[in-house]
């Protein structure tokens, strides 16, 4: 009987942990998406700047 109680207790503990991880993941997802967009925008801006400087140097 005690094995059943241990199994159900560990299952409940796992389910609680899983719920907490899911909640935290849901909370951090918008932050990560925003950071990814910001990084992508900065990469695009840097590429444009590099191309402008490269074309300016070629014209000389």
Short mmCIF file of N, CA and C in Angstrom, two decimals:
data_model
loop_
_atom_site.label_atom_id
_atom_site.label_comp_id
_atom_site.label_asym_id
_atom_site.label_seq_id
_atom_site.Cartn_x
_atom_site.Cartn_y
_atom_site.Cartn_z
N UNK A 1 0.82 -1.19 0.00
CA UNK A 1 0.00 0.00 0.00
C UNK A 1 0.86 1.26 0.00
N UNK A 2 1.97 1.22 0.73
CA UNK A 2 2.81 2.42 0.77
C UNK A 2 3.43 2.72 -0.59
N UNK A 3 3.70 1.68 -1.40
CA UNK A 3 4.23 1.92 -2.74
C UNK A 3 3.24 2.70 -3.60
N UNK A 4 1.96 2.41 -3.45
CA UNK A 4 0.95 3.16 -4.18
C UNK A 4 0.92 4.61 -3.75
N UNK A 5 1.05 4.85 -2.46
CA UNK A 5 1.06 6.22 -1.96
C UNK A 5 2.28 6.98 -2.46
N UNK A 6 3.43 6.31 -2.47
CA UNK A 6 4.64 6.96 -2.97
C UNK A 6 4.51 7.28 -4.45
N UNK A 7 3.95 6.34 -5.19
CA UNK A 7 3.79 6.56 -6.62
C UNK A 7 2.84 7.73 -6.89
N UNK A 8 1.73 7.77 -6.19
CA UNK A 8 0.79 8.86 -6.43
C UNK A 8 1.36 10.19 -5.94
N UNK A 9 2.14 10.16 -4.86
CA UNK A 9 2.76 11.40 -4.37
C UNK A 9 3.79 11.90 -5.36
N UNK A 10 4.60 10.99 -5.91
CA UNK A 10 5.61 11.43 -6.88
C UNK A 10 4.95 11.89 -8.17
N UNK A 11 3.86 11.24 -8.55
CA UNK A 11 3.13 11.68 -9.74
C UNK A 11 2.55 13.07 -9.53
N UNK A 12 1.96 13.29 -8.37
CA UNK A 12 1.41 14.61 -8.07
C UNK A 12 2.51 15.66 -8.05
N UNK A 13 3.67 15.32 -7.49
CA UNK A 13 4.78 16.25 -7.44
C UNK A 13 5.25 16.58 -8.86
N UNK A 14 5.34 15.56 -9.71
CA UNK A 14 5.74 15.76 -11.10
C UNK A 14 4.73 16.66 -11.82
N UNK A 15 3.44 16.42 -11.59
CA UNK A 15 2.41 17.23 -12.24
C UNK A 15 2.49 18.68 -11.79
N UNK A 16 2.74 18.91 -10.50
CA UNK A 16 2.90 20.28 -10.01
C UNK A 16 4.11 20.95 -10.65
N UNK A 17 5.21 20.23 -10.73
CA UNK A 17 6.42 20.77 -11.36
C UNK A 17 6.16 21.09 -12.82
N UNK A 18 5.47 20.18 -13.50
CA UNK A 18 5.16 20.39 -14.91
C UNK A 18 4.29 21.63 -15.10
N UNK A 19 3.29 21.80 -14.24
CA UNK A 19 2.43 22.99 -14.32
C UNK A 19 3.23 24.27 -14.10
N UNK A 20 4.13 24.25 -13.11
CA UNK A 20 4.95 25.44 -12.84
C UNK A 20 5.84 25.77 -14.03
N UNK A 21 6.45 24.74 -14.61
CA UNK A 21 7.30 24.96 -15.78
C UNK A 21 6.48 25.51 -16.94
N UNK A 22 5.28 24.99 -17.13
CA UNK A 22 4.41 25.47 -18.20
C UNK A 22 4.03 26.92 -17.99
N UNK A 23 3.72 27.29 -16.76
CA UNK A 23 3.35 28.68 -16.46
C UNK A 23 4.55 29.60 -16.70
N UNK A 24 5.72 29.20 -16.22
CA UNK A 24 6.91 30.02 -16.42
C UNK A 24 7.26 30.14 -17.90
N UNK A 25 7.13 29.05 -18.61
CA UNK A 25 7.41 29.07 -20.04
C UNK A 25 6.45 30.02 -20.75
N UNK A 26 5.18 29.97 -20.38
CA UNK A 26 4.20 30.88 -20.97
C UNK A 26 4.49 32.33 -20.65
N UNK A 27 5.03 32.58 -19.47
CA UNK A 27 5.34 33.95 -19.07
C UNK A 27 6.56 34.48 -19.82
N UNK A 28 7.54 33.63 -20.07
CA UNK A 28 8.76 34.08 -20.73
C UNK A 28 8.69 34.07 -22.25
N UNK A 29 7.73 33.39 -22.82
CA UNK A 29 7.64 33.30 -24.27
C UNK A 29 7.50 34.67 -24.94
N UNK A 30 6.61 35.57 -24.49
CA UNK A 30 6.53 36.88 -25.15
C UNK A 30 7.83 37.67 -25.04
N UNK A 31 8.52 37.55 -23.92
CA UNK A 31 9.79 38.26 -23.75
C UNK A 31 10.82 37.73 -24.74
N UNK A 32 10.88 36.42 -24.89
CA UNK A 32 11.83 35.81 -25.82
C UNK A 32 11.50 36.18 -27.26
N UNK A 33 10.22 36.21 -27.60
CA UNK A 33 9.83 36.57 -28.96
C UNK A 33 10.18 38.02 -29.26
N UNK A 34 9.94 38.90 -28.30
CA UNK A 34 10.27 40.32 -28.48
C UNK A 34 11.78 40.50 -28.64
N UNK A 35 12.55 39.78 -27.83
CA UNK A 35 14.01 39.87 -27.93
C UNK A 35 14.50 39.35 -29.28
N UNK A 36 13.87 38.30 -29.77
CA UNK A 36 14.26 37.74 -31.06
C UNK A 36 13.96 38.72 -32.18
N UNK A 37 12.79 39.38 -32.13
CA UNK A 37 12.45 40.38 -33.14
C UNK A 37 13.42 41.55 -33.09
N UNK A 38 13.75 42.00 -31.88
CA UNK A 38 14.68 43.11 -31.73
C UNK A 38 16.04 42.75 -32.30
N UNK A 39 16.50 41.55 -32.00
CA UNK A 39 17.79 41.09 -32.52
C UNK A 39 17.75 41.02 -34.04
N UNK A 40 16.68 40.49 -34.59
CA UNK A 40 16.55 40.39 -36.05
C UNK A 40 16.56 41.78 -36.68
N UNK A 41 15.85 42.72 -36.07
CA UNK A 41 15.84 44.10 -36.59
C UNK A 41 17.23 44.71 -36.56
N UNK A 42 17.97 44.45 -35.50
CA UNK A 42 19.33 45.00 -35.41
C UNK A 42 20.26 44.36 -36.43
N UNK A 43 20.10 43.07 -36.67
CA UNK A 43 20.92 42.40 -37.69
C UNK A 43 20.63 42.99 -39.06
N UNK A 44 19.36 43.21 -39.37
CA UNK A 44 18.98 43.81 -40.65
C UNK A 44 19.59 45.20 -40.78
N UNK A 45 19.51 46.00 -39.72
CA UNK A 45 20.07 47.35 -39.75
C UNK A 45 21.59 47.31 -39.95
N UNK A 46 22.25 46.38 -39.28
CA UNK A 46 23.70 46.28 -39.43
C UNK A 46 24.08 45.85 -40.85
N UNK A 47 23.31 44.95 -41.44
CA UNK A 47 23.58 44.54 -42.83
C UNK A 47 23.44 45.71 -43.78
N UNK A 48 22.38 46.51 -43.60
CA UNK A 48 22.17 47.67 -44.46
C UNK A 48 23.31 48.66 -44.30
N UNK A 49 23.73 48.90 -43.07
CA UNK A 49 24.85 49.81 -42.82
C UNK A 49 26.11 49.29 -43.48
N UNK A 50 26.37 48.01 -43.35
CA UNK A 50 27.56 47.41 -43.96
C UNK A 50 27.51 47.56 -45.47
N UNK A 51 26.36 47.29 -46.08
CA UNK A 51 26.23 47.43 -47.53
C UNK A 51 26.45 48.86 -47.97
N UNK A 52 25.91 49.82 -47.22
CA UNK A 52 26.10 51.23 -47.57
C UNK A 52 27.57 51.60 -47.53
N UNK A 53 28.26 51.18 -46.48
CA UNK A 53 29.68 51.49 -46.36
C UNK A 53 30.49 50.78 -47.43
N UNK A 54 30.13 49.55 -47.73
CA UNK A 54 30.85 48.80 -48.76
C UNK A 54 30.68 49.45 -50.12
N UNK A 55 29.47 49.89 -50.45
CA UNK A 55 29.25 50.54 -51.74
C UNK A 55 29.94 51.90 -51.77
N UNK A 56 30.00 52.59 -50.66
CA UNK A 56 30.68 53.89 -50.59
C UNK A 56 32.18 53.70 -50.81
N UNK A 57 32.74 52.65 -50.24
CA UNK A 57 34.17 52.38 -50.39
C UNK A 57 34.48 51.98 -51.84
N UNK A 58 33.59 51.21 -52.47
CA UNK A 58 33.82 50.79 -53.86
C UNK A 58 33.80 51.97 -54.82
N UNK A 59 32.97 52.99 -54.52
CA UNK A 59 32.86 54.16 -55.40
C UNK A 59 34.12 55.01 -55.40
N UNK A 60 34.91 54.93 -54.37
CA UNK A 60 36.11 55.78 -54.28
C UNK A 60 37.12 55.43 -55.29
#
